């Protein structure tokens, strides 16, 4: 029985999925802040390999080439491809989006195909099993949205620049997005107040204060490196509007959290309307949701009056791994594609 490990090498997290004969068997997610150095990535790879056992092949995608640890995206692709080839035993293939699977030796000549192609893997797997839908994946940093119709991925953009222009890539994430990137002004205790352009708090603080955060989705330290508690998050959010947590009630800070959460949904909503306005899918096509931010995407689907399909419903996966598989959709897709 063939075993395939799918790898998604991000700038902040490494995700991996083990498939055995078209069934997901195990999922991993580890914090790997490669903007600091590559040591955390190398350690995480070794830990996963030790737990996965013998594997027949490895399928790799990445977004980590965007890290400012590398002088350019091309050099980032080459460096990460070389590292994965050095660390992984056996057959290794890099995912190049529409270009398909490539060898590590193709990294230099196909760098722009390999760069940030993880979204394509998830959409391609979705296109295998559902006739039409809007695939959406909200991770810790970004949100992807790609129409799927007649078994084809209908992406207008390929590079990050083109995808952002097309509305298919939105730099809004469930936990790591700084609040200054979410809203310039927010309602607070009956007034409208400007938001400071300072890295005082993130959306993880918002999700924690409004009571929806699964702590497993917040693997990095807080903006102030302080406690990741509701009290700590209130303190960080208060700084965003030039206040201390003691200056208002707990309920007021919760309402402010809801204001930031609503502002983020509106940004993603606008991008979804841009993509849907191309009329590549019908009005009753569902939204396939993936990533840690599935709760946000489900709220958005309700606003768009569309049904919801969890990406893990599209492949064979044990019930106790479905949430993890949704969080690591590109890795799971790569474990299943090309097998």
mmCIF file of C-alpha atoms in Angstrom:
data_model
loop_
_atom_site.group_PDB
_atom_site.id
_atom_site.type_symbol
_atom_site.label_atom_id
_atom_site.label_comp_id
_atom_site.label_asym_id
_atom_site.label_seq_id
_atom_site.Cartn_x
_atom_site.Cartn_y
_atom_site.Cartn_z
ATOM 1 C CA UNK A 1 0.000 0.000 0.000
ATOM 2 C CA UNK A 2 1.597 3.257 -1.202
ATOM 3 C CA UNK A 3 2.226 5.981 1.369
ATOM 4 C CA UNK A 4 2.508 9.635 0.355
ATOM 5 C CA UNK A 5 3.424 12.594 2.562
ATOM 6 C CA UNK A 6 2.086 15.937 1.419
ATOM 7 C CA UNK A 7 4.061 18.965 2.675
ATOM 8 C CA UNK A 8 2.987 22.613 2.767
ATOM 9 C CA UNK A 9 5.989 24.756 3.693
ATOM 10 C CA UNK A 10 4.687 28.131 4.858
ATOM 11 C CA UNK A 11 6.528 31.091 6.256
ATOM 12 C CA UNK A 12 4.965 30.572 9.680
ATOM 13 C CA UNK A 13 3.828 26.944 9.747
ATOM 14 C CA UNK A 14 4.801 23.591 8.326
ATOM 15 C CA UNK A 15 1.856 21.328 7.600
ATOM 16 C CA UNK A 16 2.035 17.723 6.521
ATOM 17 C CA UNK A 17 -0.479 15.013 5.698
ATOM 18 C CA UNK A 18 0.086 11.281 5.334
ATOM 19 C CA UNK A 19 -2.099 9.360 2.889
ATOM 20 C CA UNK A 20 -2.175 5.636 2.333
ATOM 21 C CA UNK A 21 -3.994 4.466 -0.788
ATOM 22 C CA UNK A 22 -6.176 7.580 -1.107
ATOM 23 C CA UNK A 23 -7.081 7.792 2.583
ATOM 24 C CA UNK A 24 -5.700 10.451 4.910
ATOM 25 C CA UNK A 25 -4.123 8.770 7.902
ATOM 26 C CA UNK A 26 -2.415 11.555 9.846
ATOM 27 C CA UNK A 27 -1.981 15.356 9.923
ATOM 28 C CA UNK A 28 0.738 17.551 11.434
ATOM 29 C CA UNK A 29 1.011 21.308 11.940
ATOM 30 C CA UNK A 30 4.058 22.929 13.519
ATOM 31 C CA UNK A 31 5.133 26.533 14.046
ATOM 32 C CA UNK A 32 8.159 27.270 11.837
ATOM 33 C CA UNK A 33 9.009 31.004 11.791
ATOM 34 C CA UNK A 34 11.484 30.772 8.930
ATOM 35 C CA UNK A 35 11.917 34.548 8.855
ATOM 36 C CA UNK A 36 14.124 33.991 11.914
ATOM 37 C CA UNK A 37 16.081 31.030 10.543
ATOM 38 C CA UNK A 38 15.527 27.611 8.971
ATOM 39 C CA UNK A 39 16.355 25.652 12.110
ATOM 40 C CA UNK A 40 12.718 25.390 13.225
ATOM 41 C CA UNK A 41 11.770 24.038 9.783
ATOM 42 C CA UNK A 42 14.528 21.426 9.827
ATOM 43 C CA UNK A 43 13.519 20.329 13.322
ATOM 44 C CA UNK A 44 9.846 20.073 12.389
ATOM 45 C CA UNK A 45 10.640 18.002 9.290
ATOM 46 C CA UNK A 46 12.720 15.574 11.351
ATOM 47 C CA UNK A 47 9.968 15.204 13.949
ATOM 48 C CA UNK A 48 7.319 14.494 11.316
ATOM 49 C CA UNK A 49 9.497 11.983 9.467
ATOM 50 C CA UNK A 50 10.181 10.135 12.721
ATOM 51 C CA UNK A 51 6.461 9.834 13.421
ATOM 52 C CA UNK A 52 5.383 9.057 9.843
ATOM 53 C CA UNK A 53 7.634 6.040 9.400
ATOM 54 C CA UNK A 54 8.590 4.736 5.974
ATOM 55 C CA UNK A 55 7.044 6.736 3.119
ATOM 56 C CA UNK A 56 7.071 5.963 -0.612
ATOM 57 C CA UNK A 57 6.978 9.537 -1.915
ATOM 58 C CA UNK A 58 6.848 13.168 -0.878
ATOM 59 C CA UNK A 59 4.812 15.902 -2.574
ATOM 60 C CA UNK A 60 5.839 19.449 -1.621
ATOM 61 C CA UNK A 61 4.308 22.890 -2.020
ATOM 62 C CA UNK A 62 5.375 26.163 -0.447
ATOM 63 C CA UNK A 63 4.579 29.775 0.356
ATOM 64 C CA UNK A 64 7.623 30.250 2.562
ATOM 65 C CA UNK A 65 9.618 31.650 -0.359
ATOM 66 C CA UNK A 66 7.883 34.974 0.379
ATOM 67 C CA UNK A 67 9.748 35.233 3.686
ATOM 68 C CA UNK A 68 12.122 38.172 3.921
ATOM 69 C CA UNK A 69 14.748 35.634 4.964
ATOM 70 C CA UNK A 70 15.380 35.281 1.219
ATOM 71 C CA UNK A 71 16.623 38.037 -1.125
ATOM 72 C CA UNK A 72 13.959 37.123 -3.724
ATOM 73 C CA UNK A 73 11.074 34.725 -4.199
ATOM 74 C CA UNK A 74 13.056 32.805 -6.817
ATOM 75 C CA UNK A 75 15.946 32.307 -4.409
ATOM 76 C CA UNK A 76 13.465 31.335 -1.704
ATOM 77 C CA UNK A 77 11.992 28.613 -3.925
ATOM 78 C CA UNK A 78 15.457 27.315 -4.768
ATOM 79 C CA UNK A 79 16.594 27.312 -1.138
ATOM 80 C CA UNK A 80 13.489 25.603 0.208
ATOM 81 C CA UNK A 81 13.471 23.064 -2.624
ATOM 82 C CA UNK A 82 17.100 22.248 -1.874
ATOM 83 C CA UNK A 83 16.407 21.939 1.851
ATOM 84 C CA UNK A 84 13.454 19.599 1.295
ATOM 85 C CA UNK A 85 15.513 17.477 -1.113
ATOM 86 C CA UNK A 86 18.252 17.220 1.500
ATOM 87 C CA UNK A 87 15.911 16.401 4.391
ATOM 88 C CA UNK A 88 13.405 14.046 2.735
ATOM 89 C CA UNK A 89 14.338 10.480 1.755
ATOM 90 C CA UNK A 90 13.097 8.803 -1.415
ATOM 91 C CA UNK A 91 10.986 10.133 -4.262
ATOM 92 C CA UNK A 92 10.343 13.906 -4.002
ATOM 93 C CA UNK A 93 8.159 16.025 -6.272
ATOM 94 C CA UNK A 94 7.441 19.732 -6.110
ATOM 95 C CA UNK A 95 3.987 21.012 -6.971
ATOM 96 C CA UNK A 96 3.932 23.630 -9.724
ATOM 97 C CA UNK A 97 0.224 24.427 -9.906
ATOM 98 C CA UNK A 98 -1.026 24.185 -13.489
ATOM 99 C CA UNK A 99 2.458 22.932 -14.463
ATOM 100 C CA UNK A 100 1.867 19.807 -12.364
ATOM 101 C CA UNK A 101 4.503 17.910 -10.405
ATOM 102 C CA UNK A 102 8.167 18.754 -10.955
ATOM 103 C CA UNK A 103 11.478 17.404 -9.734
ATOM 104 C CA UNK A 104 13.600 19.332 -7.212
ATOM 105 C CA UNK A 105 16.055 19.943 -10.059
ATOM 106 C CA UNK A 106 13.344 21.961 -11.835
ATOM 107 C CA UNK A 107 13.142 24.525 -9.013
ATOM 108 C CA UNK A 108 15.392 27.080 -10.690
ATOM 109 C CA UNK A 109 13.717 27.002 -14.120
ATOM 110 C CA UNK A 110 10.169 26.683 -12.751
ATOM 111 C CA UNK A 111 10.434 28.870 -9.649
ATOM 112 C CA UNK A 112 7.444 31.048 -10.516
ATOM 113 C CA UNK A 113 5.247 27.968 -11.063
ATOM 114 C CA UNK A 114 6.294 26.456 -7.737
ATOM 115 C CA UNK A 115 6.041 29.684 -5.718
ATOM 116 C CA UNK A 116 2.875 29.908 -3.604
ATOM 117 C CA UNK A 117 1.021 27.185 -5.509
ATOM 118 C CA UNK A 118 -0.551 25.535 -2.442
ATOM 119 C CA UNK A 119 -3.988 27.035 -3.156
ATOM 120 C CA UNK A 120 -4.012 25.352 -6.574
ATOM 121 C CA UNK A 121 -3.504 21.917 -5.017
ATOM 122 C CA UNK A 122 -6.581 22.283 -2.811
ATOM 123 C CA UNK A 123 -8.698 23.671 -5.640
ATOM 124 C CA UNK A 124 -7.536 20.923 -8.019
ATOM 125 C CA UNK A 125 -8.505 18.219 -5.542
ATOM 126 C CA UNK A 126 -11.886 19.900 -5.067
ATOM 127 C CA UNK A 127 -12.409 19.967 -8.834
ATOM 128 C CA UNK A 128 -12.012 16.185 -8.910
ATOM 129 C CA UNK A 129 -15.089 15.586 -6.819
ATOM 130 C CA UNK A 130 -17.476 18.543 -7.087
ATOM 131 C CA UNK A 131 -18.879 20.004 -10.292
ATOM 132 C CA UNK A 132 -18.852 23.648 -9.316
ATOM 133 C CA UNK A 133 -18.106 25.663 -6.215
ATOM 134 C CA UNK A 134 -16.150 28.595 -4.857
ATOM 135 C CA UNK A 135 -13.181 27.129 -2.988
ATOM 136 C CA UNK A 136 -12.082 29.303 -0.037
ATOM 137 C CA UNK A 137 -9.236 28.690 2.401
ATOM 138 C CA UNK A 138 -8.639 31.100 5.279
ATOM 139 C CA UNK A 139 -5.372 30.399 7.042
ATOM 140 C CA UNK A 140 -3.481 32.313 9.690
ATOM 141 C CA UNK A 141 -2.332 35.039 7.285
ATOM 142 C CA UNK A 142 -4.296 34.986 4.020
ATOM 143 C CA UNK A 143 -7.547 33.938 2.397
ATOM 144 C CA UNK A 144 -7.682 32.191 -0.994
ATOM 145 C CA UNK A 145 -10.766 31.989 -3.197
ATOM 146 C CA UNK A 146 -10.923 30.100 -6.466
ATOM 147 C CA UNK A 147 -13.922 29.196 -8.645
ATOM 148 C CA UNK A 148 -14.206 25.552 -9.725
ATOM 149 C CA UNK A 149 -16.479 24.632 -12.630
ATOM 150 C CA UNK A 150 -16.841 21.513 -14.801
ATOM 151 C CA UNK A 151 -13.876 19.900 -13.089
ATOM 152 C CA UNK A 152 -11.580 22.830 -13.907
ATOM 153 C CA UNK A 153 -9.855 25.382 -11.669
ATOM 154 C CA UNK A 154 -10.863 28.820 -13.015
ATOM 155 C CA UNK A 155 -8.134 30.984 -11.489
ATOM 156 C CA UNK A 156 -7.474 34.284 -13.262
ATOM 157 C CA UNK A 157 -4.235 34.912 -11.391
ATOM 158 C CA UNK A 158 -1.184 32.750 -10.896
ATOM 159 C CA UNK A 159 1.361 34.983 -9.178
ATOM 160 C CA UNK A 160 0.522 36.566 -5.830
ATOM 161 C CA UNK A 161 0.361 39.976 -7.500
ATOM 162 C CA UNK A 162 -2.116 38.821 -10.144
ATOM 163 C CA UNK A 163 -4.171 36.864 -7.632
ATOM 164 C CA UNK A 164 -4.496 39.884 -5.351
ATOM 165 C CA UNK A 165 -5.581 41.994 -8.325
ATOM 166 C CA UNK A 166 -8.200 39.388 -9.268
ATOM 167 C CA UNK A 167 -9.554 39.216 -5.706
ATOM 168 C CA UNK A 168 -8.405 35.601 -5.410
ATOM 169 C CA UNK A 169 -5.848 36.309 -2.681
ATOM 170 C CA UNK A 170 -6.701 38.506 0.287
ATOM 171 C CA UNK A 171 -4.178 39.299 2.982
ATOM 172 C CA UNK A 172 -6.591 38.698 5.822
ATOM 173 C CA UNK A 173 -5.945 35.746 8.116
ATOM 174 C CA UNK A 174 -7.657 34.165 11.080
ATOM 175 C CA UNK A 175 -4.916 34.728 13.664
ATOM 176 C CA UNK A 176 -1.720 36.450 12.487
ATOM 177 C CA UNK A 177 -3.156 39.531 10.722
ATOM 178 C CA UNK A 178 -2.312 42.747 12.637
ATOM 179 C CA UNK A 179 -5.402 44.734 13.581
ATOM 180 C CA UNK A 180 -4.045 47.844 11.886
ATOM 181 C CA UNK A 181 -4.454 45.904 8.600
ATOM 182 C CA UNK A 182 -8.110 45.121 9.309
ATOM 183 C CA UNK A 183 -9.719 48.519 9.954
ATOM 184 C CA UNK A 184 -8.713 52.171 10.054
ATOM 185 C CA UNK A 185 -11.649 53.192 12.261
ATOM 186 C CA UNK A 186 -13.903 51.147 14.566
ATOM 187 C CA UNK A 187 -17.036 51.776 16.639
ATOM 188 C CA UNK A 188 -16.393 51.824 20.380
ATOM 189 C CA UNK A 189 -18.769 52.742 23.238
ATOM 190 C CA UNK A 190 -21.019 54.714 20.903
ATOM 191 C CA UNK A 191 -18.264 56.593 19.066
ATOM 192 C CA UNK A 192 -16.048 56.003 16.057
ATOM 193 C CA UNK A 193 -12.386 55.857 16.977
ATOM 194 C CA UNK A 194 -9.249 55.629 14.770
ATOM 195 C CA UNK A 195 -7.035 52.547 14.943
ATOM 196 C CA UNK A 196 -3.322 53.011 15.637
ATOM 197 C CA UNK A 197 -0.840 51.949 12.974
ATOM 198 C CA UNK A 198 1.100 49.872 15.465
ATOM 199 C CA UNK A 199 1.674 46.140 15.815
ATOM 200 C CA UNK A 200 -0.013 45.907 19.191
ATOM 201 C CA UNK A 201 -2.541 43.128 18.535
ATOM 202 C CA UNK A 202 -3.600 40.522 15.985
ATOM 203 C CA UNK A 203 -6.775 38.758 14.927
ATOM 204 C CA UNK A 204 -5.901 35.954 17.348
ATOM 205 C CA UNK A 205 -6.616 38.447 20.117
ATOM 206 C CA UNK A 206 -9.951 39.289 18.513
ATOM 207 C CA UNK A 207 -10.976 35.629 18.162
ATOM 208 C CA UNK A 208 -9.959 35.013 21.786
ATOM 209 C CA UNK A 209 -11.870 38.002 23.174
ATOM 210 C CA UNK A 210 -15.072 37.144 21.295
ATOM 211 C CA UNK A 211 -14.774 33.553 22.476
ATOM 212 C CA UNK A 212 -14.286 31.585 19.247
ATOM 213 C CA UNK A 213 -10.560 30.830 19.168
ATOM 214 C CA UNK A 214 -9.278 27.281 19.267
ATOM 215 C CA UNK A 215 -5.868 27.768 20.864
ATOM 216 C CA UNK A 216 -4.454 25.095 18.547
ATOM 217 C CA UNK A 217 -4.796 27.700 15.774
ATOM 218 C CA UNK A 218 -2.557 30.230 17.541
ATOM 219 C CA UNK A 219 0.906 28.707 17.619
ATOM 220 C CA UNK A 220 2.991 31.901 17.562
ATOM 221 C CA UNK A 221 3.703 34.351 20.353
ATOM 222 C CA UNK A 222 1.455 37.358 20.890
ATOM 223 C CA UNK A 223 2.391 40.783 19.517
ATOM 224 C CA UNK A 224 3.818 41.779 22.905
ATOM 225 C CA UNK A 225 5.125 38.269 23.627
ATOM 226 C CA UNK A 226 2.741 38.314 26.595
ATOM 227 C CA UNK A 227 0.146 35.919 27.934
ATOM 228 C CA UNK A 228 -2.275 34.420 25.460
ATOM 229 C CA UNK A 229 -5.269 34.809 27.741
ATOM 230 C CA UNK A 230 -8.517 36.736 27.388
ATOM 231 C CA UNK A 231 -7.157 39.388 29.745
ATOM 232 C CA UNK A 232 -3.928 39.640 27.762
ATOM 233 C CA UNK A 233 -5.853 39.961 24.515
ATOM 234 C CA UNK A 234 -8.072 42.714 25.949
ATOM 235 C CA UNK A 235 -4.944 44.600 26.961
ATOM 236 C CA UNK A 236 -3.440 44.322 23.482
ATOM 237 C CA UNK A 237 -6.670 45.313 21.710
ATOM 238 C CA UNK A 238 -7.084 48.314 24.023
ATOM 239 C CA UNK A 239 -3.690 49.609 22.932
ATOM 240 C CA UNK A 240 -4.923 49.645 19.330
ATOM 241 C CA UNK A 241 -7.288 52.488 20.244
ATOM 242 C CA UNK A 242 -4.898 54.252 22.639
ATOM 243 C CA UNK A 243 -6.371 52.912 25.854
ATOM 244 C CA UNK A 244 -5.781 50.476 28.695
ATOM 245 C CA UNK A 245 -8.051 47.517 29.373
ATOM 246 C CA UNK A 246 -9.032 49.095 32.706
ATOM 247 C CA UNK A 247 -10.491 52.107 30.868
ATOM 248 C CA UNK A 248 -13.629 50.202 29.824
ATOM 249 C CA UNK A 249 -15.673 47.157 30.769
ATOM 250 C CA UNK A 250 -14.969 43.620 29.607
ATOM 251 C CA UNK A 251 -18.156 43.836 27.567
ATOM 252 C CA UNK A 252 -16.904 46.952 25.772
ATOM 253 C CA UNK A 253 -13.734 45.158 24.693
ATOM 254 C CA UNK A 254 -15.764 42.200 23.506
ATOM 255 C CA UNK A 255 -17.862 44.546 21.367
ATOM 256 C CA UNK A 256 -14.678 46.066 19.989
ATOM 257 C CA UNK A 257 -13.507 42.558 19.119
ATOM 258 C CA UNK A 258 -16.738 41.975 17.234
ATOM 259 C CA UNK A 259 -16.169 45.248 15.367
ATOM 260 C CA UNK A 260 -12.762 44.080 14.148
ATOM 261 C CA UNK A 261 -14.158 40.657 13.240
ATOM 262 C CA UNK A 262 -16.933 42.298 11.230
ATOM 263 C CA UNK A 263 -14.475 44.591 9.466
ATOM 264 C CA UNK A 264 -12.423 41.589 8.382
ATOM 265 C CA UNK A 265 -15.459 39.724 7.045
ATOM 266 C CA UNK A 266 -16.374 42.774 4.968
ATOM 267 C CA UNK A 267 -12.935 42.876 3.327
ATOM 268 C CA UNK A 268 -13.176 39.198 2.371
ATOM 269 C CA UNK A 269 -16.799 39.666 1.305
ATOM 270 C CA UNK A 270 -15.778 42.397 -1.148
ATOM 271 C CA UNK A 271 -13.152 40.122 -2.684
ATOM 272 C CA UNK A 272 -15.669 37.277 -2.976
ATOM 273 C CA UNK A 273 -18.106 39.568 -4.788
ATOM 274 C CA UNK A 274 -15.327 40.532 -7.209
ATOM 275 C CA UNK A 275 -14.605 36.860 -7.976
ATOM 276 C CA UNK A 276 -18.275 35.873 -8.194
ATOM 277 C CA UNK A 277 -19.012 38.789 -10.536
ATOM 278 C CA UNK A 278 -17.105 36.894 -13.257
ATOM 279 C CA UNK A 279 -20.116 34.522 -13.426
ATOM 280 C CA UNK A 280 -17.997 31.391 -13.733
ATOM 281 C CA UNK A 281 -20.210 29.478 -11.295
ATOM 282 C CA UNK A 282 -23.980 29.421 -10.862
ATOM 283 C CA UNK A 283 -25.862 31.253 -8.124
ATOM 284 C CA UNK A 284 -26.540 28.032 -6.225
ATOM 285 C CA UNK A 285 -22.972 26.692 -6.283
ATOM 286 C CA UNK A 286 -21.719 26.090 -2.719
ATOM 287 C CA UNK A 287 -18.628 27.409 -0.992
ATOM 288 C CA UNK A 288 -15.980 24.835 -0.080
ATOM 289 C CA UNK A 289 -14.354 25.999 3.148
ATOM 290 C CA UNK A 290 -10.876 25.156 4.422
ATOM 291 C CA UNK A 291 -8.352 26.519 6.885
ATOM 292 C CA UNK A 292 -8.418 27.626 10.495
ATOM 293 C CA UNK A 293 -10.787 30.443 9.529
ATOM 294 C CA UNK A 294 -13.664 28.204 8.492
ATOM 295 C CA UNK A 295 -15.975 29.855 11.074
ATOM 296 C CA UNK A 296 -15.432 33.190 9.299
ATOM 297 C CA UNK A 297 -15.979 31.648 5.865
ATOM 298 C CA UNK A 298 -19.215 30.023 7.015
ATOM 299 C CA UNK A 299 -20.496 33.429 8.139
ATOM 300 C CA UNK A 300 -19.580 34.774 4.724
ATOM 301 C CA UNK A 301 -21.362 31.895 2.950
ATOM 302 C CA UNK A 302 -24.539 32.741 4.862
ATOM 303 C CA UNK A 303 -24.309 36.363 3.673
ATOM 304 C CA UNK A 304 -23.841 35.170 0.112
ATOM 305 C CA UNK A 305 -26.802 32.778 0.525
ATOM 306 C CA UNK A 306 -24.731 29.761 -0.497
ATOM 307 C CA UNK A 307 -24.381 26.290 0.937
ATOM 308 C CA UNK A 308 -21.213 25.135 2.682
ATOM 309 C CA UNK A 309 -19.046 22.078 2.084
ATOM 310 C CA UNK A 310 -16.082 21.313 4.348
ATOM 311 C CA UNK A 311 -13.110 20.388 2.175
ATOM 312 C CA UNK A 312 -12.593 17.226 4.249
ATOM 313 C CA UNK A 313 -15.983 15.994 2.999
ATOM 314 C CA UNK A 314 -14.429 15.631 -0.465
ATOM 315 C CA UNK A 315 -11.939 12.878 0.404
ATOM 316 C CA UNK A 316 -11.583 9.804 2.597
ATOM 317 C CA UNK A 317 -10.542 10.862 6.076
ATOM 318 C CA UNK A 318 -11.242 9.528 9.597
ATOM 319 C CA UNK A 319 -13.802 11.590 11.491
ATOM 320 C CA UNK A 320 -11.314 12.555 14.196
ATOM 321 C CA UNK A 321 -8.959 14.053 11.584
ATOM 322 C CA UNK A 322 -11.479 16.095 9.626
ATOM 323 C CA UNK A 323 -10.813 19.402 11.403
ATOM 324 C CA UNK A 324 -7.061 18.942 11.105
ATOM 325 C CA UNK A 325 -7.380 18.026 7.426
ATOM 326 C CA UNK A 326 -9.399 21.183 6.809
ATOM 327 C CA UNK A 327 -6.685 23.252 8.474
ATOM 328 C CA UNK A 328 -4.007 21.586 6.355
ATOM 329 C CA UNK A 329 -5.962 21.341 3.097
ATOM 330 C CA UNK A 330 -3.025 21.874 0.676
ATOM 331 C CA UNK A 331 -0.923 19.228 2.430
ATOM 332 C CA UNK A 332 -3.858 16.790 2.399
ATOM 333 C CA UNK A 333 -4.526 17.564 -1.271
ATOM 334 C CA UNK A 334 -0.901 16.920 -2.192
ATOM 335 C CA UNK A 335 -0.922 13.611 -0.323
ATOM 336 C CA UNK A 336 -3.831 12.553 -2.550
ATOM 337 C CA UNK A 337 -2.965 14.190 -5.876
ATOM 338 C CA UNK A 338 -0.625 12.426 -8.252
ATOM 339 C CA UNK A 339 -0.981 9.105 -6.477
#
